[in-house]
Amino acid sequence: MSGETKATASANTANAETSATRGEVSNALREIRREGYKIAFIYGIVDAALVTLCANMAFQLFTPTWVEGSTTIPAADVAVPHAMLVALGLGLLVLVVETLLRARRPIVEQFEAANPEVREMLRTARDAVAADRNSRMAGVLYGDVLDRLRETSSIGLVDLRRLSGTLLVVVLLSVASIQVAVVNIDFGGPDAAGGPGDQDSSYDGLRDGNEVLGDAEDVSAGDNDIDAEISGSGEGNAPPGGAPSSYDSGGIPSADVESQQAGFSSGERLEDSELIRDYNLELRNETNV
């Protein structure tokens, strides 16, 4: 084999090696872009969670009329409040918009700014790859860039302080949302100003018995007479705190008393008799205290 043939073969081998190295650099650049897209998606997820929780908190506190009600999902047979659907929609919108905006930024340039030790070398290698250079000098450059890229990281693309602060706010809002849902705080809505749905659960004492039993009405006497004997002799045990003499007379006239069966109004039906009985027992106990 002649010297010229050997030189040609050596040049072809060098070009093949340089081409392979250039392909590795091109793959490394694509990997950097993929990492940038992942980081943009992470930012979008965190900010979307923040917006969703803020919207949900606002809806719980102020309850605007246009988010009242719920929608039933037939597949899961679950009723989802409209406020939650709107909050999730806002969060999804933020996720898509922020991810797209961050993905449109030159990710490789951001990587170079985050790793200044490879900035100039990587920029030159990118230009050589774009120009499809396979010279020996380009091959040396590609090799050096690959060696330096193995010592770098895409973590520099993440603003850890900003991301950590947002995550902290998300956690705090999550806890606050749970507390608001449990306490049921509401600064707006139809019931906030004492509307028809307003109920006061505080106890302020027993009400007047006449208010519960209703107005008195005249009734006719019964038809059947029952013999009864009424005595005020003072016999028997004394009531607590009293003397046997308290039974004497007891407000009963000394003359004979004619018994009469109590009447009732047949046209009225007493409702909630158990509730009225308990209410009167409470009135009696309060009077005896």
PDB file of C-alpha atoms in Angstrom:
ATOM      1  CA  MET A   1       0.000   0.000   0.000  1.00  0.00           C
ATOM      2  CA  SER A   2       1.383   3.359  -1.025  1.00  0.00           C
ATOM      3  CA  GLY A   3       1.859   6.291   1.299  1.00  0.00           C
ATOM      4  CA  GLU A   4      -0.956   8.209  -0.373  1.00  0.00           C
ATOM      5  CA  THR A   5      -3.336   5.315   0.139  1.00  0.00           C
ATOM      6  CA  LYS A   6      -2.370   5.040   3.802  1.00  0.00           C
ATOM      7  CA  ALA A   7      -2.923   8.751   4.299  1.00  0.00           C
ATOM      8  CA  THR A   8      -6.322   8.532   2.659  1.00  0.00           C
ATOM      9  CA  ALA A   9      -7.297   5.580   4.813  1.00  0.00           C
ATOM     10  CA  SER A  10      -6.103   7.351   7.932  1.00  0.00           C
ATOM     11  CA  ALA A  11      -8.054  10.471   7.012  1.00  0.00           C
ATOM     12  CA  ASN A  12     -11.191   8.423   6.412  1.00  0.00           C
ATOM     13  CA  THR A  13     -10.772   6.750   9.785  1.00  0.00           C
ATOM     14  CA  ALA A  14     -10.295  10.105  11.483  1.00  0.00           C
ATOM     15  CA  ASN A  15     -13.344  11.497   9.739  1.00  0.00           C
ATOM     16  CA  ALA A  16     -15.413   8.504  10.837  1.00  0.00           C
ATOM     17  CA  GLU A  17     -14.295   8.913  14.436  1.00  0.00           C
ATOM     18  CA  THR A  18     -14.957  12.642  14.308  1.00  0.00           C
ATOM     19  CA  SER A  19     -18.406  12.021  12.819  1.00  0.00           C
ATOM     20  CA  ALA A  20     -19.213   9.578  15.607  1.00  0.00           C
ATOM     21  CA  THR A  21     -18.039  12.053  18.224  1.00  0.00           C
ATOM     22  CA  ARG A  22     -20.097  14.795  16.580  1.00  0.00           C
ATOM     23  CA  GLY A  23     -23.144  12.531  16.829  1.00  0.00           C
ATOM     24  CA  GLU A  24     -22.494  12.097  20.543  1.00  0.00           C
ATOM     25  CA  VAL A  25     -22.334  15.863  20.996  1.00  0.00           C
ATOM     26  CA  SER A  26     -25.602  16.227  19.075  1.00  0.00           C
ATOM     27  CA  ASN A  27     -27.219  13.625  21.334  1.00  0.00           C
ATOM     28  CA  ALA A  28     -25.896  15.474  24.385  1.00  0.00           C
ATOM     29  CA  LEU A  29     -27.487  18.695  23.163  1.00  0.00           C
ATOM     30  CA  ARG A  30     -30.836  16.921  22.693  1.00  0.00           C
ATOM     31  CA  GLU A  31     -30.550  15.508  26.205  1.00  0.00           C
ATOM     32  CA  ILE A  32     -29.977  19.014  27.570  1.00  0.00           C
ATOM     33  CA  ARG A  33     -33.127  20.204  25.801  1.00  0.00           C
ATOM     34  CA  ARG A  34     -35.147  17.279  27.208  1.00  0.00           C
ATOM     35  CA  GLU A  35     -33.970  18.134  30.712  1.00  0.00           C
ATOM     36  CA  GLY A  36     -35.026  21.728  30.116  1.00  0.00           C
ATOM     37  CA  TYR A  37     -38.516  20.580  29.090  1.00  0.00           C
ATOM     38  CA  LYS A  38     -38.787  18.453  32.230  1.00  0.00           C
ATOM     39  CA  ILE A  39     -37.792  21.377  34.421  1.00  0.00           C
ATOM     40  CA  ALA A  40     -40.321  23.626  32.645  1.00  0.00           C
ATOM     41  CA  PHE A  41     -43.008  21.021  33.367  1.00  0.00           C
ATOM     42  CA  ILE A  42     -41.988  20.893  37.041  1.00  0.00           C
ATOM     43  CA  TYR A  43     -42.331  24.668  37.304  1.00  0.00           C
ATOM     44  CA  GLY A  44     -45.721  24.427  35.610  1.00  0.00           C
ATOM     45  CA  ILE A  45     -46.927  21.714  38.021  1.00  0.00           C
ATOM     46  CA  VAL A  46     -45.883  23.658  41.116  1.00  0.00           C
ATOM     47  CA  ASP A  47     -47.384  26.950  39.933  1.00  0.00           C
ATOM     48  CA  ALA A  48     -50.560  25.192  38.795  1.00  0.00           C
ATOM     49  CA  ALA A  49     -50.969  23.679  42.269  1.00  0.00           C
ATOM     50  CA  LEU A  50     -50.473  27.123  43.796  1.00  0.00           C
ATOM     51  CA  VAL A  51     -53.111  28.744  41.568  1.00  0.00           C
ATOM     52  CA  THR A  52     -55.561  25.879  42.140  1.00  0.00           C
ATOM     53  CA  LEU A  53     -55.273  26.135  45.922  1.00  0.00           C
ATOM     54  CA  CYS A  54     -55.556  29.943  45.872  1.00  0.00           C
ATOM     55  CA  ALA A  55     -58.697  29.777  43.731  1.00  0.00           C
ATOM     56  CA  ASN A  56     -60.207  27.029  45.865  1.00  0.00           C
ATOM     57  CA  MET A  57     -59.484  29.019  49.036  1.00  0.00           C
ATOM     58  CA  ALA A  58     -61.094  32.145  47.559  1.00  0.00           C
ATOM     59  CA  PHE A  59     -64.194  30.206  46.517  1.00  0.00           C
ATOM     60  CA  GLN A  60     -64.528  28.692  50.005  1.00  0.00           C
ATOM     61  CA  LEU A  61     -64.220  32.068  51.724  1.00  0.00           C
ATOM     62  CA  PHE A  62     -66.399  34.201  49.455  1.00  0.00           C
ATOM     63  CA  THR A  63     -68.624  31.653  47.631  1.00  0.00           C
ATOM     64  CA  PRO A  64     -69.572  33.601  44.483  1.00  0.00           C
ATOM     65  CA  THR A  65     -72.960  32.661  43.091  1.00  0.00           C
ATOM     66  CA  TRP A  66     -71.588  31.665  39.685  1.00  0.00           C
ATOM     67  CA  VAL A  67     -69.682  28.701  41.162  1.00  0.00           C
ATOM     68  CA  GLU A  68     -72.494  27.320  43.307  1.00  0.00           C
ATOM     69  CA  GLY A  69     -73.825  23.835  42.693  1.00  0.00           C
ATOM     70  CA  SER A  70     -72.110  20.671  41.532  1.00  0.00           C
ATOM     71  CA  THR A  71     -71.800  18.388  38.535  1.00  0.00           C
ATOM     72  CA  THR A  72     -72.224  14.622  38.781  1.00  0.00           C
ATOM     73  CA  ILE A  73     -69.706  12.424  37.000  1.00  0.00           C
ATOM     74  CA  PRO A  74     -71.714   9.394  35.793  1.00  0.00           C
ATOM     75  CA  ALA A  75     -68.731   7.071  35.495  1.00  0.00           C
ATOM     76  CA  ALA A  76     -67.703   7.528  39.134  1.00  0.00           C
ATOM     77  CA  ASP A  77     -71.151   8.553  40.465  1.00  0.00           C
ATOM     78  CA  VAL A  78     -69.514  11.444  42.285  1.00  0.00           C
ATOM     79  CA  ALA A  79     -70.779  15.017  42.561  1.00  0.00           C
ATOM     80  CA  VAL A  80     -67.947  17.497  42.004  1.00  0.00           C
ATOM     81  CA  PRO A  81     -68.543  21.106  43.141  1.00  0.00           C
ATOM     82  CA  HIS A  82     -68.356  23.723  40.407  1.00  0.00           C
ATOM     83  CA  ALA A  83     -65.860  25.700  42.500  1.00  0.00           C
ATOM     84  CA  MET A  84     -63.449  22.770  42.436  1.00  0.00           C
ATOM     85  CA  LEU A  85     -63.879  22.334  38.677  1.00  0.00           C
ATOM     86  CA  VAL A  86     -63.145  26.020  38.062  1.00  0.00           C
ATOM     87  CA  ALA A  87     -60.076  25.905  40.337  1.00  0.00           C
ATOM     88  CA  LEU A  88     -58.763  22.815  38.550  1.00  0.00           C
ATOM     89  CA  GLY A  89     -59.381  24.469  35.188  1.00  0.00           C
ATOM     90  CA  LEU A  90     -57.364  27.518  36.208  1.00  0.00           C
ATOM     91  CA  GLY A  91     -54.541  25.293  37.425  1.00  0.00           C
ATOM     92  CA  LEU A  92     -54.502  23.336  34.153  1.00  0.00           C
ATOM     93  CA  LEU A  93     -54.396  26.561  32.174  1.00  0.00           C
ATOM     94  CA  VAL A  94     -51.408  27.785  34.195  1.00  0.00           C
ATOM     95  CA  LEU A  95     -49.648  24.439  33.702  1.00  0.00           C
ATOM     96  CA  VAL A  96     -49.997  24.526  29.909  1.00  0.00           C
ATOM     97  CA  VAL A  97     -49.162  28.214  29.462  1.00  0.00           C
ATOM     98  CA  GLU A  98     -46.132  28.256  31.765  1.00  0.00           C
ATOM     99  CA  THR A  99     -44.698  25.027  30.357  1.00  0.00           C
ATOM    100  CA  LEU A 100     -44.988  26.313  26.797  1.00  0.00           C
ATOM    101  CA  LEU A 101     -43.479  29.691  27.658  1.00  0.00           C
ATOM    102  CA  ARG A 102     -40.507  28.138  29.463  1.00  0.00           C
ATOM    103  CA  ALA A 103     -39.997  25.574  26.682  1.00  0.00           C
ATOM    104  CA  ARG A 104     -39.755  28.365  24.108  1.00  0.00           C
ATOM    105  CA  ARG A 105     -36.734  29.859  25.841  1.00  0.00           C
ATOM    106  CA  PRO A 106     -33.331  28.744  24.471  1.00  0.00           C
ATOM    107  CA  ILE A 107     -32.672  25.873  26.851  1.00  0.00           C
ATOM    108  CA  VAL A 108     -29.096  25.209  25.768  1.00  0.00           C
ATOM    109  CA  GLU A 109     -28.249  28.858  26.358  1.00  0.00           C
ATOM    110  CA  GLN A 110     -29.788  28.582  29.821  1.00  0.00           C
ATOM    111  CA  PHE A 111     -27.647  25.502  30.436  1.00  0.00           C
ATOM    112  CA  GLU A 112     -24.549  27.396  29.369  1.00  0.00           C
ATOM    113  CA  ALA A 113     -25.405  30.255  31.715  1.00  0.00           C
ATOM    114  CA  ALA A 114     -25.917  27.797  34.574  1.00  0.00           C
ATOM    115  CA  ASN A 115     -22.584  26.072  33.810  1.00  0.00           C
ATOM    116  CA  PRO A 116     -20.109  28.825  32.900  1.00  0.00           C
ATOM    117  CA  GLU A 117     -17.162  26.409  32.867  1.00  0.00           C
ATOM    118  CA  VAL A 118     -18.403  24.910  29.580  1.00  0.00           C
ATOM    119  CA  ARG A 119     -20.097  27.983  28.121  1.00  0.00           C
ATOM    120  CA  GLU A 120     -17.572  28.949  25.450  1.00  0.00           C
ATOM    121  CA  MET A 121     -16.569  25.405  24.571  1.00  0.00           C
ATOM    122  CA  LEU A 122     -20.178  24.206  24.259  1.00  0.00           C
ATOM    123  CA  ARG A 123     -21.134  27.201  22.149  1.00  0.00           C
ATOM    124  CA  THR A 124     -18.268  26.504  19.748  1.00  0.00           C
ATOM    125  CA  ALA A 125     -19.180  22.821  19.593  1.00  0.00           C
ATOM    126  CA  ARG A 126     -22.810  23.703  18.817  1.00  0.00           C
ATOM    127  CA  ASP A 127     -21.687  25.869  15.939  1.00  0.00           C
ATOM    128  CA  ALA A 128     -19.452  23.083  14.626  1.00  0.00           C
ATOM    129  CA  VAL A 129     -22.279  20.534  14.841  1.00  0.00           C
ATOM    130  CA  ALA A 130     -24.636  22.920  13.045  1.00  0.00           C
ATOM    131  CA  ALA A 131     -22.016  23.394  10.296  1.00  0.00           C
ATOM    132  CA  ASP A 132     -21.455  19.612  10.067  1.00  0.00           C
ATOM    133  CA  ARG A 133     -17.700  19.919  10.586  1.00  0.00           C
ATOM    134  CA  ASN A 134     -15.663  16.713  10.713  1.00  0.00           C
ATOM    135  CA  SER A 135     -12.129  18.060  10.786  1.00  0.00           C
ATOM    136  CA  ARG A 136      -9.512  16.808  13.230  1.00  0.00           C
ATOM    137  CA  MET A 137      -9.738  20.021  15.267  1.00  0.00           C
ATOM    138  CA  ALA A 138     -13.505  19.651  15.443  1.00  0.00           C
ATOM    139  CA  GLY A 139     -13.051  16.068  16.637  1.00  0.00           C
ATOM    140  CA  VAL A 140     -10.759  17.236  19.463  1.00  0.00           C
ATOM    141  CA  LEU A 141     -13.314  19.891  20.404  1.00  0.00           C
ATOM    142  CA  TYR A 142     -16.138  17.366  20.458  1.00  0.00           C
ATOM    143  CA  GLY A 143     -14.156  15.054  22.708  1.00  0.00           C
ATOM    144  CA  ASP A 144     -13.290  17.840  25.136  1.00  0.00           C
ATOM    145  CA  VAL A 145     -16.914  18.999  25.286  1.00  0.00           C
ATOM    146  CA  LEU A 146     -18.168  15.495  26.037  1.00  0.00           C
ATOM    147  CA  ASP A 147     -15.639  15.137  28.844  1.00  0.00           C
ATOM    148  CA  ARG A 148     -16.699  18.448  30.392  1.00  0.00           C
ATOM    149  CA  LEU A 149     -20.409  17.710  30.039  1.00  0.00           C
ATOM    150  CA  ARG A 150     -19.982  14.568  32.145  1.00  0.00           C
ATOM    151  CA  GLU A 151     -18.959  16.845  35.039  1.00  0.00           C
ATOM    152  CA  THR A 152     -21.940  19.214  34.714  1.00  0.00           C
ATOM    153  CA  SER A 153     -25.552  18.932  35.853  1.00  0.00           C
ATOM    154  CA  SER A 154     -28.911  20.323  34.740  1.00  0.00           C
ATOM    155  CA  ILE A 155     -29.757  21.184  38.353  1.00  0.00           C
ATOM    156  CA  GLY A 156     -28.402  24.646  37.614  1.00  0.00           C
ATOM    157  CA  LEU A 157     -31.491  25.255  35.464  1.00  0.00           C
ATOM    158  CA  VAL A 158     -33.664  25.098  38.592  1.00  0.00           C
ATOM    159  CA  ASP A 159     -34.089  28.093  40.866  1.00  0.00           C
ATOM    160  CA  LEU A 160     -34.124  26.105  44.098  1.00  0.00           C
ATOM    161  CA  ARG A 161     -34.979  29.079  46.302  1.00  0.00           C
ATOM    162  CA  ARG A 162     -37.957  30.072  44.192  1.00  0.00           C
ATOM    163  CA  LEU A 163     -39.191  26.479  43.821  1.00  0.00           C
ATOM    164  CA  SER A 164     -38.802  25.744  47.543  1.00  0.00           C
ATOM    165  CA  GLY A 165     -40.682  28.919  48.474  1.00  0.00           C
ATOM    166  CA  THR A 166     -43.551  28.031  46.154  1.00  0.00           C
ATOM    167  CA  LEU A 167     -43.747  24.505  47.559  1.00  0.00           C
ATOM    168  CA  LEU A 168     -43.864  25.906  51.097  1.00  0.00           C
ATOM    169  CA  VAL A 169     -46.764  28.187  50.165  1.00  0.00           C
ATOM    170  CA  VAL A 170     -48.541  25.229  48.542  1.00  0.00           C
ATOM    171  CA  VAL A 171     -48.239  23.199  51.744  1.00  0.00           C
ATOM    172  CA  LEU A 172     -49.513  26.078  53.889  1.00  0.00           C
ATOM    173  CA  LEU A 173     -52.454  26.692  51.567  1.00  0.00           C
ATOM    174  CA  SER A 174     -53.307  22.988  51.640  1.00  0.00           C
ATOM    175  CA  VAL A 175     -53.508  23.028  55.436  1.00  0.00           C
ATOM    176  CA  ALA A 176     -55.475  26.292  55.404  1.00  0.00           C
ATOM    177  CA  SER A 177     -57.944  24.903  52.864  1.00  0.00           C
ATOM    178  CA  ILE A 178     -58.615  21.907  55.086  1.00  0.00           C
ATOM    179  CA  GLN A 179     -59.182  24.160  58.095  1.00  0.00           C
ATOM    180  CA  VAL A 180     -61.550  26.420  56.151  1.00  0.00           C
ATOM    181  CA  ALA A 181     -63.504  23.403  54.935  1.00  0.00           C
ATOM    182  CA  VAL A 182     -63.808  22.026  58.492  1.00  0.00           C
ATOM    183  CA  VAL A 183     -64.744  25.344  60.141  1.00  0.00           C
ATOM    184  CA  ASN A 184     -66.925  26.308  57.143  1.00  0.00           C
ATOM    185  CA  ILE A 185     -65.917  29.996  57.107  1.00  0.00           C
ATOM    186  CA  ASP A 186     -67.869  32.019  54.562  1.00  0.00           C
ATOM    187  CA  PHE A 187     -67.508  35.750  53.900  1.00  0.00           C
ATOM    188  CA  GLY A 188     -70.032  35.844  51.085  1.00  0.00           C
ATOM    189  CA  GLY A 189     -72.956  34.046  49.540  1.00  0.00           C
ATOM    190  CA  PRO A 190     -76.679  34.151  50.307  1.00  0.00           C
ATOM    191  CA  ASP A 191     -76.336  32.934  53.892  1.00  0.00           C
ATOM    192  CA  ALA A 192     -73.496  35.286  54.905  1.00  0.00           C
ATOM    193  CA  ALA A 193     -75.795  38.216  55.751  1.00  0.00           C
ATOM    194  CA  GLY A 194     -78.355  36.182  57.681  1.00  0.00           C
ATOM    195  CA  GLY A 195     -80.414  34.941  54.755  1.00  0.00           C
ATOM    196  CA  PRO A 196     -82.938  32.106  54.806  1.00  0.00           C
ATOM    197  CA  GLY A 197     -80.219  29.505  55.147  1.00  0.00           C
ATOM    198  CA  ASP A 198     -78.709  31.136  58.240  1.00  0.00           C
ATOM    199  CA  GLN A 199     -79.036  28.964  61.333  1.00  0.00           C
ATOM    200  CA  ASP A 200     -77.898  29.938  64.801  1.00  0.00           C
ATOM    201  CA  SER A 201     -76.761  26.880  66.709  1.00  0.00           C
ATOM    202  CA  SER A 202     -76.038  28.806  69.930  1.00  0.00           C
ATOM    203  CA  TYR A 203     -78.236  28.015  72.944  1.00  0.00           C
ATOM    204  CA  ASP A 204     -79.817  31.011  74.650  1.00  0.00           C
ATOM    205  CA  GLY A 205     -82.133  29.296  77.130  1.00  0.00           C
ATOM    206  CA  LEU A 206     -85.591  27.789  76.996  1.00  0.00           C
ATOM    207  CA  ARG A 207     -88.373  29.602  75.225  1.00  0.00           C
ATOM    208  CA  ASP A 208     -91.874  30.267  76.508  1.00  0.00           C
ATOM    209  CA  GLY A 209     -93.997  27.125  76.635  1.00  0.00           C
ATOM    210  CA  ASN A 210     -96.925  28.901  74.968  1.00  0.00           C
ATOM    211  CA  GLU A 211     -94.704  29.552  71.960  1.00  0.00           C
ATOM    212  CA  VAL A 212     -94.230  25.810  71.531  1.00  0.00           C
ATOM    213  CA  LEU A 213     -97.754  24.647  72.418  1.00  0.00           C
ATOM    214  CA  GLY A 214     -99.492  27.348  70.409  1.00  0.00           C
ATOM    215  CA  ASP A 215    -102.422  29.597  71.267  1.00  0.00           C
ATOM    216  CA  ALA A 216    -105.087  28.378  73.662  1.00  0.00           C
ATOM    217  CA  GLU A 217    -108.548  27.678  72.338  1.00  0.00           C
ATOM    218  CA  ASP A 218    -111.993  26.964  73.836  1.00  0.00           C
ATOM    219  CA  VAL A 219    -112.955  23.305  73.871  1.00  0.00           C
ATOM    220  CA  SER A 220    -116.146  21.588  74.851  1.00  0.00           C
ATOM    221  CA  ALA A 221    -116.436  19.404  77.931  1.00  0.00           C
ATOM    222  CA  GLY A 222    -116.230  15.664  77.674  1.00  0.00           C
ATOM    223  CA  ASP A 223    -119.247  13.381  77.718  1.00  0.00           C
ATOM    224  CA  ASN A 224    -118.153  10.824  80.356  1.00  0.00           C
ATOM    225  CA  ASP A 225    -117.967  11.596  84.059  1.00  0.00           C
ATOM    226  CA  ILE A 226    -115.378   9.915  86.257  1.00  0.00           C
ATOM    227  CA  ASP A 227    -115.598   9.819  90.031  1.00  0.00           C
ATOM    228  CA  ALA A 228    -112.508  11.179  91.750  1.00  0.00           C
ATOM    229  CA  GLU A 229    -111.542  11.976  95.322  1.00  0.00           C
ATOM    230  CA  ILE A 230    -109.243  14.898  96.089  1.00  0.00           C
ATOM    231  CA  SER A 231    -107.662  15.167  99.509  1.00  0.00           C
ATOM    232  CA  GLY A 232    -105.461  17.849 101.033  1.00  0.00           C
ATOM    233  CA  SER A 233    -104.991  16.255 104.441  1.00  0.00           C
ATOM    234  CA  GLY A 234    -101.236  16.630 104.419  1.00  0.00           C
ATOM    235  CA  GLU A 235    -100.569  12.911 104.703  1.00  0.00           C
ATOM    236  CA  GLY A 236     -97.580  11.364 103.047  1.00  0.00           C
ATOM    237  CA  ASN A 237     -93.961  12.296 102.755  1.00  0.00           C
ATOM    238  CA  ALA A 238     -92.949  15.884 102.448  1.00  0.00           C
ATOM    239  CA  PRO A 239     -91.461  17.049  99.151  1.00  0.00           C
ATOM    240  CA  PRO A 240     -87.758  17.804  99.083  1.00  0.00           C
ATOM    241  CA  GLY A 241     -87.104  21.039 100.906  1.00  0.00           C
ATOM    242  CA  GLY A 242     -90.731  21.298 102.109  1.00  0.00           C
ATOM    243  CA  ALA A 243     -92.852  20.348 105.113  1.00  0.00           C
ATOM    244  CA  PRO A 244     -95.903  18.059 105.292  1.00  0.00           C
ATOM    245  CA  SER A 245     -98.003  21.112 105.949  1.00  0.00           C
ATOM    246  CA  SER A 246     -97.407  22.194 102.389  1.00  0.00           C
ATOM    247  CA  TYR A 247     -99.888  19.525 101.382  1.00  0.00           C
ATOM    248  CA  ASP A 248    -102.652  21.108 103.444  1.00  0.00           C
ATOM    249  CA  SER A 249    -105.257  22.669 101.272  1.00  0.00           C
ATOM    250  CA  GLY A 250    -102.762  23.136  98.498  1.00  0.00           C
ATOM    251  CA  GLY A 251    -105.002  25.791  96.990  1.00  0.00           C
ATOM    252  CA  ILE A 252    -107.953  23.344  96.809  1.00  0.00           C
ATOM    253  CA  PRO A 253    -111.281  24.765  98.041  1.00  0.00           C
ATOM    254  CA  SER A 254    -112.677  23.219 101.189  1.00  0.00           C
ATOM    255  CA  ALA A 255    -116.070  22.616  99.576  1.00  0.00           C
ATOM    256  CA  ASP A 256    -116.901  19.638  97.436  1.00  0.00           C
ATOM    257  CA  VAL A 257    -115.368  19.701  93.994  1.00  0.00           C
ATOM    258  CA  GLU A 258    -117.288  18.432  91.011  1.00  0.00           C
ATOM    259  CA  SER A 259    -115.153  16.399  88.693  1.00  0.00           C
ATOM    260  CA  GLN A 260    -115.368  16.901  84.962  1.00  0.00           C
ATOM    261  CA  GLN A 261    -113.647  15.096  82.145  1.00  0.00           C
ATOM    262  CA  ALA A 262    -111.289  17.286  80.229  1.00  0.00           C
ATOM    263  CA  GLY A 263    -112.253  18.105  76.687  1.00  0.00           C
ATOM    264  CA  PHE A 264    -110.163  18.336  73.571  1.00  0.00           C
ATOM    265  CA  SER A 265    -110.380  19.805  70.122  1.00  0.00           C
ATOM    266  CA  SER A 266    -110.978  16.969  67.709  1.00  0.00           C
ATOM    267  CA  GLY A 267    -110.165  19.154  64.748  1.00  0.00           C
ATOM    268  CA  GLU A 268    -106.550  19.627  65.761  1.00  0.00           C
ATOM    269  CA  ARG A 269    -103.830  16.991  65.818  1.00  0.00           C
ATOM    270  CA  LEU A 270    -100.948  17.473  68.173  1.00  0.00           C
ATOM    271  CA  GLU A 271     -97.672  17.264  66.268  1.00  0.00           C
ATOM    272  CA  ASP A 272     -94.259  16.461  67.640  1.00  0.00           C
ATOM    273  CA  SER A 273     -95.629  15.215  70.937  1.00  0.00           C
ATOM    274  CA  GLU A 274     -92.308  13.756  72.024  1.00  0.00           C
ATOM    275  CA  LEU A 275     -90.537  17.079  71.462  1.00  0.00           C
ATOM    276  CA  ILE A 276     -93.195  18.985  73.407  1.00  0.00           C
ATOM    277  CA  ARG A 277     -93.055  16.473  76.267  1.00  0.00           C
ATOM    278  CA  ASP A 278     -89.287  16.854  76.555  1.00  0.00           C
ATOM    279  CA  TYR A 279     -89.597  20.637  76.308  1.00  0.00           C
ATOM    280  CA  ASN A 280     -92.113  20.749  79.166  1.00  0.00           C
ATOM    281  CA  LEU A 281     -89.904  18.513  81.268  1.00  0.00           C
ATOM    282  CA  GLU A 282     -87.078  21.010  80.756  1.00  0.00           C
ATOM    283  CA  LEU A 283     -89.391  23.854  81.787  1.00  0.00           C
ATOM    284  CA  ARG A 284     -90.432  21.930  84.892  1.00  0.00           C
ATOM    285  CA  ASN A 285     -86.854  21.119  85.868  1.00  0.00           C
ATOM    286  CA  GLU A 286     -85.813  24.753  85.398  1.00  0.00           C
ATOM    287  CA  THR A 287     -88.701  25.907  87.591  1.00  0.00           C
ATOM    288  CA  ASN A 288     -87.795  23.444  90.364  1.00  0.00           C
ATOM    289  CA  VAL A 289     -84.144  24.509  90.483  1.00  0.00           C
TER     290      VAL A 289
END
